[in-house]
């Protein structure tokens, strides 16, 4: 789906020499003349219709993801030679499709094991807490069997994934505090209110 000119130029350097292509910019011009099924951006080309960098890199990350819940960025980098490592890092770390598990390892959120009943129980719990208190702590969300089902994941990774998968469409998260509307309320502010 996406190929960065710099990567292609570096990996195929011998072929570039035979074609007298001496830079990534020259490669881009060559490709634009010879491959019409791609769209061309400043640093990369993408197959088909024009995509944002985030969309194209995300698609490629999902394409090469194994059957596991988690992947390391290094492993993804090995499978995506035409995308620079820093671009994989940038896209995966700022993306609702993934959650950080440990340093350099991410969960693909659609691989979180959670039943519909558990998701409903969580929504009910958060709704009740927000009605009664005006907020709910993400740490208090009942996990039922979710921790056991996702035993490779830390509690924090599970909670962050639950927010993205179950709660994000209805609730705003500030730190670890859930509210119905966007709010400045966070754990520090709550602590100050209860202490004073």
Tab-separated table of N, CA and C in Angstrom, residues 85-163:
chain	number	residue	atom	x	y	z
A	85	UNK	N	11.462	3.052	10.116
A	85	UNK	CA	11.124	2.691	11.484
A	85	UNK	C	10.456	3.850	12.220
A	86	UNK	N	10.983	5.059	12.071
A	86	UNK	CA	10.398	6.205	12.787
A	86	UNK	C	8.964	6.479	12.349
A	87	UNK	N	8.620	6.155	11.109
A	87	UNK	CA	7.244	6.344	10.645
A	87	UNK	C	6.313	5.280	11.226
A	88	UNK	N	6.818	4.073	11.387
A	88	UNK	CA	6.023	3.021	12.048
A	88	UNK	C	5.759	3.436	13.492
A	89	UNK	N	6.812	3.893	14.182
A	89	UNK	CA	6.655	4.348	15.570
A	89	UNK	C	5.614	5.454	15.677
A	90	UNK	N	5.734	6.454	14.803
A	90	UNK	CA	4.842	7.614	14.890
A	90	UNK	C	3.384	7.218	14.664
A	91	UNK	N	3.149	6.384	13.674
A	91	UNK	CA	1.771	5.996	13.336
A	91	UNK	C	1.179	5.073	14.390
A	92	UNK	N	1.944	4.096	14.850
A	92	UNK	CA	1.382	3.121	15.801
A	92	UNK	C	1.141	3.746	17.169
A	93	UNK	N	1.996	4.701	17.558
A	93	UNK	CA	1.850	5.272	18.908
A	93	UNK	C	0.723	6.300	18.989
A	94	UNK	N	0.325	6.880	17.886
A	94	UNK	CA	-0.742	7.869	17.925
A	94	UNK	C	-1.991	7.392	17.217
A	95	UNK	N	-2.359	6.125	17.445
A	95	UNK	CA	-3.405	5.517	16.643
A	95	UNK	C	-4.388	4.755	17.531
A	96	UNK	N	-5.680	4.971	17.321
A	96	UNK	CA	-6.709	4.295	18.120
A	96	UNK	C	-6.816	2.797	17.826
A	97	UNK	N	-6.117	2.314	16.795
A	97	UNK	CA	-6.153	0.893	16.473
A	97	UNK	C	-5.212	0.064	17.343
A	98	UNK	N	-4.330	0.766	18.085
A	98	UNK	CA	-3.292	0.076	18.844
A	98	UNK	C	-3.171	0.659	20.247
A	99	UNK	N	-2.707	-0.177	21.191
A	99	UNK	CA	-2.481	0.248	22.564
A	99	UNK	C	-1.096	-0.245	22.993
A	100	UNK	N	-0.351	0.624	23.641
A	100	UNK	CA	0.956	0.265	24.164
A	100	UNK	C	0.797	-0.771	25.278
A	101	UNK	N	1.562	-1.873	25.194
A	101	UNK	CA	1.544	-2.919	26.206
A	101	UNK	C	2.777	-2.787	27.093
A	102	UNK	N	3.927	-2.809	26.475
A	102	UNK	CA	5.203	-2.534	27.139
A	102	UNK	C	6.054	-1.791	26.119
A	103	UNK	N	7.217	-1.348	26.530
A	103	UNK	CA	8.051	-0.555	25.624
A	103	UNK	C	8.297	-1.307	24.310
A	104	UNK	N	7.858	-0.693	23.224
A	104	UNK	CA	8.076	-1.271	21.901
A	104	UNK	C	7.112	-2.368	21.498
A	105	UNK	N	6.123	-2.679	22.345
A	105	UNK	CA	5.153	-3.738	22.039
A	105	UNK	C	3.745	-3.156	22.116
A	106	UNK	N	2.932	-3.447	21.089
A	106	UNK	CA	1.579	-2.899	21.004
A	106	UNK	C	0.545	-4.001	20.834
A	107	UNK	N	-0.639	-3.724	21.356
A	107	UNK	CA	-1.813	-4.577	21.176
A	107	UNK	C	-2.626	-4.025	20.012
A	108	UNK	N	-3.079	-4.918	19.172
A	108	UNK	CA	-4.048	-4.537	18.136
A	108	UNK	C	-5.414	-4.613	18.813
A	109	UNK	N	-6.084	-3.462	18.997
A	109	UNK	CA	-7.269	-3.432	19.867
A	109	UNK	C	-8.409	-4.332	19.405
A	110	UNK	N	-8.490	-4.601	18.120
A	110	UNK	CA	-9.556	-5.502	17.680
A	110	UNK	C	-9.266	-6.955	18.053
A	111	UNK	N	-8.112	-7.204	18.658
A	111	UNK	CA	-7.768	-8.541	19.142
A	111	UNK	C	-7.998	-8.685	20.650
A	112	UNK	N	-8.459	-7.621	21.294
A	112	UNK	CA	-8.801	-7.717	22.716
A	112	UNK	C	-9.953	-8.708	22.856
A	113	UNK	N	-9.805	-9.651	23.773
A	113	UNK	CA	-10.861	-10.646	23.978
A	113	UNK	C	-11.827	-10.095	25.030
A	114	UNK	N	-13.027	-9.754	24.563
A	114	UNK	CA	-14.066	-9.195	25.435
A	114	UNK	C	-15.425	-9.587	24.854
A	115	UNK	N	-16.294	-10.106	25.705
A	115	UNK	CA	-17.616	-10.509	25.226
A	115	UNK	C	-18.539	-9.289	25.170
A	116	UNK	N	-19.628	-9.430	24.444
A	116	UNK	CA	-20.635	-8.362	24.371
A	116	UNK	C	-21.221	-8.085	25.755
A	117	UNK	N	-21.436	-9.161	26.538
A	117	UNK	CA	-21.983	-8.990	27.890
A	117	UNK	C	-21.017	-8.193	28.762
A	118	UNK	N	-19.729	-8.500	28.670
A	118	UNK	CA	-18.735	-7.760	29.462
A	118	UNK	C	-18.692	-6.298	29.042
A	119	UNK	N	-18.767	-6.046	27.739
A	119	UNK	CA	-18.781	-4.667	27.247
A	119	UNK	C	-20.005	-3.926	27.776
A	120	UNK	N	-21.161	-4.591	27.763
A	120	UNK	CA	-22.387	-3.974	28.287
A	120	UNK	C	-22.292	-3.700	29.781
A	121	UNK	N	-21.720	-4.652	30.534
A	121	UNK	CA	-21.538	-4.463	31.973
A	121	UNK	C	-20.658	-3.244	32.249
A	122	UNK	N	-19.609	-3.086	31.462
A	122	UNK	CA	-18.705	-1.936	31.628
A	122	UNK	C	-19.446	-0.637	31.322
A	123	UNK	N	-20.198	-0.609	30.227
A	123	UNK	CA	-20.963	0.592	29.874
A	123	UNK	C	-21.971	0.937	30.969
A	124	UNK	N	-22.650	-0.064	31.486
A	124	UNK	CA	-23.623	0.162	32.563
A	124	UNK	C	-22.936	0.720	33.811
A	125	UNK	N	-21.808	0.145	34.173
A	125	UNK	CA	-21.078	0.587	35.360
A	125	UNK	C	-20.639	2.044	35.221
A	126	UNK	N	-20.059	2.376	34.075
A	126	UNK	CA	-19.565	3.740	33.856
A	126	UNK	C	-20.723	4.726	33.820
A	127	UNK	N	-21.817	4.346	33.179
A	127	UNK	CA	-22.993	5.218	33.112
A	127	UNK	C	-23.523	5.515	34.516
A	128	UNK	N	-23.656	4.478	35.329
A	128	UNK	CA	-24.144	4.645	36.698
A	128	UNK	C	-23.208	5.555	37.501
A	129	UNK	N	-21.914	5.306	37.410
A	129	UNK	CA	-20.938	6.115	38.151
A	129	UNK	C	-20.981	7.574	37.701
A	130	UNK	N	-21.127	7.808	36.406
A	130	UNK	CA	-21.173	9.184	35.898
A	130	UNK	C	-22.449	9.901	36.340
A	131	UNK	N	-23.559	9.184	36.386
A	131	UNK	CA	-24.815	9.785	36.851
A	131	UNK	C	-24.711	10.124	38.344
A	132	UNK	N	-24.150	9.204	39.127
A	132	UNK	CA	-24.076	9.405	40.574
A	132	UNK	C	-22.993	10.400	40.987
A	133	UNK	N	-21.844	10.345	40.350
A	133	UNK	CA	-20.690	11.144	40.789
A	133	UNK	C	-20.248	12.223	39.800
A	134	UNK	N	-20.730	12.131	38.558
A	134	UNK	CA	-20.269	13.064	37.532
A	134	UNK	C	-19.026	12.569	36.816
A	135	UNK	N	-18.472	11.455	37.248
A	135	UNK	CA	-17.267	10.885	36.628
A	135	UNK	C	-17.151	9.416	37.026
A	136	UNK	N	-16.214	8.722	36.376
A	136	UNK	CA	-15.871	7.354	36.742
A	136	UNK	C	-14.372	7.183	36.523
A	137	UNK	N	-13.710	6.530	37.441
A	137	UNK	CA	-12.298	6.235	37.268
A	137	UNK	C	-12.160	5.012	36.367
A	138	UNK	N	-11.340	5.125	35.350
A	138	UNK	CA	-11.110	3.994	34.448
A	138	UNK	C	-10.578	2.791	35.230
A	139	UNK	N	-9.808	3.048	36.279
A	139	UNK	CA	-9.239	1.969	37.103
A	139	UNK	C	-10.308	1.160	37.814
A	140	UNK	N	-11.504	1.726	38.024
A	140	UNK	CA	-12.581	1.054	38.744
A	140	UNK	C	-13.475	0.200	37.844
A	141	UNK	N	-13.268	0.285	36.550
A	141	UNK	CA	-14.111	-0.457	35.611
A	141	UNK	C	-14.003	-1.960	35.896
A	142	UNK	N	-15.145	-2.650	36.025
A	142	UNK	CA	-15.112	-4.085	36.329
A	142	UNK	C	-14.614	-4.885	35.124
A	143	UNK	N	-13.616	-5.740	35.363
A	143	UNK	CA	-13.007	-6.472	34.254
A	143	UNK	C	-13.547	-7.893	34.090
A	144	UNK	N	-14.262	-8.402	35.100
A	144	UNK	CA	-14.800	-9.768	34.966
A	144	UNK	C	-13.699	-10.742	34.573
A	145	UNK	N	-13.923	-11.472	33.493
A	145	UNK	CA	-12.942	-12.460	33.014
A	145	UNK	C	-11.973	-11.884	31.986
A	146	UNK	N	-12.050	-10.592	31.737
A	146	UNK	CA	-11.239	-9.988	30.675
A	146	UNK	C	-9.750	-10.138	30.953
A	147	UNK	N	-9.340	-9.935	32.214
A	147	UNK	CA	-7.917	-10.087	32.543
A	147	UNK	C	-7.452	-11.519	32.298
A	148	UNK	N	-8.270	-12.469	32.688
A	148	UNK	CA	-7.918	-13.876	32.507
A	148	UNK	C	-7.850	-14.239	31.026
A	149	UNK	N	-8.807	-13.735	30.254
A	149	UNK	CA	-8.850	-14.022	28.816
A	149	UNK	C	-7.682	-13.382	28.070
A	150	UNK	N	-7.196	-12.263	28.574
A	150	UNK	CA	-6.106	-11.520	27.942
A	150	UNK	C	-4.872	-11.548	28.842
A	151	UNK	N	-4.513	-12.742	29.292
A	151	UNK	CA	-3.476	-12.912	30.315
A	151	UNK	C	-2.108	-12.367	29.905
A	152	UNK	N	-1.830	-12.207	28.614
A	152	UNK	CA	-0.534	-11.681	28.175
A	152	UNK	C	-0.441	-10.163	28.348
A	153	UNK	N	-1.564	-9.520	28.625
A	153	UNK	CA	-1.605	-8.063	28.687
A	153	UNK	C	-1.576	-7.566	30.121
A	154	UNK	N	-0.975	-6.418	30.320
A	154	UNK	CA	-1.007	-5.781	31.642
A	154	UNK	C	-2.408	-5.213	31.882
A	155	UNK	N	-2.730	-4.981	33.142
A	155	UNK	CA	-4.025	-4.385	33.486
A	155	UNK	C	-4.179	-3.022	32.804
A	156	UNK	N	-3.113	-2.229	32.808
A	156	UNK	CA	-3.161	-0.908	32.180
A	156	UNK	C	-3.452	-1.012	30.688
A	157	UNK	N	-2.804	-1.949	30.000
A	157	UNK	CA	-3.057	-2.130	28.561
A	157	UNK	C	-4.510	-2.544	28.328
A	158	UNK	N	-5.028	-3.430	29.175
A	158	UNK	CA	-6.424	-3.860	29.048
A	158	UNK	C	-7.367	-2.680	29.247
A	159	UNK	N	-7.129	-1.885	30.275
A	159	UNK	CA	-7.994	-0.726	30.535
A	159	UNK	C	-7.949	0.269	29.383
A	160	UNK	N	-6.766	0.530	28.853
A	160	UNK	CA	-6.648	1.462	27.725
A	160	UNK	C	-7.341	0.912	26.478
A	161	UNK	N	-7.235	-0.397	26.271
A	161	UNK	CA	-7.922	-1.017	25.135
A	161	UNK	C	-9.440	-0.961	25.331
A	162	UNK	N	-9.904	-1.206	26.553
A	162	UNK	CA	-11.343	-1.125	26.835
A	162	UNK	C	-11.853	0.285	26.550
A	163	UNK	N	-11.062	1.285	26.918
A	163	UNK	CA	-11.502	2.642	26.615
A	163	UNK	C	-11.680	2.821	25.106
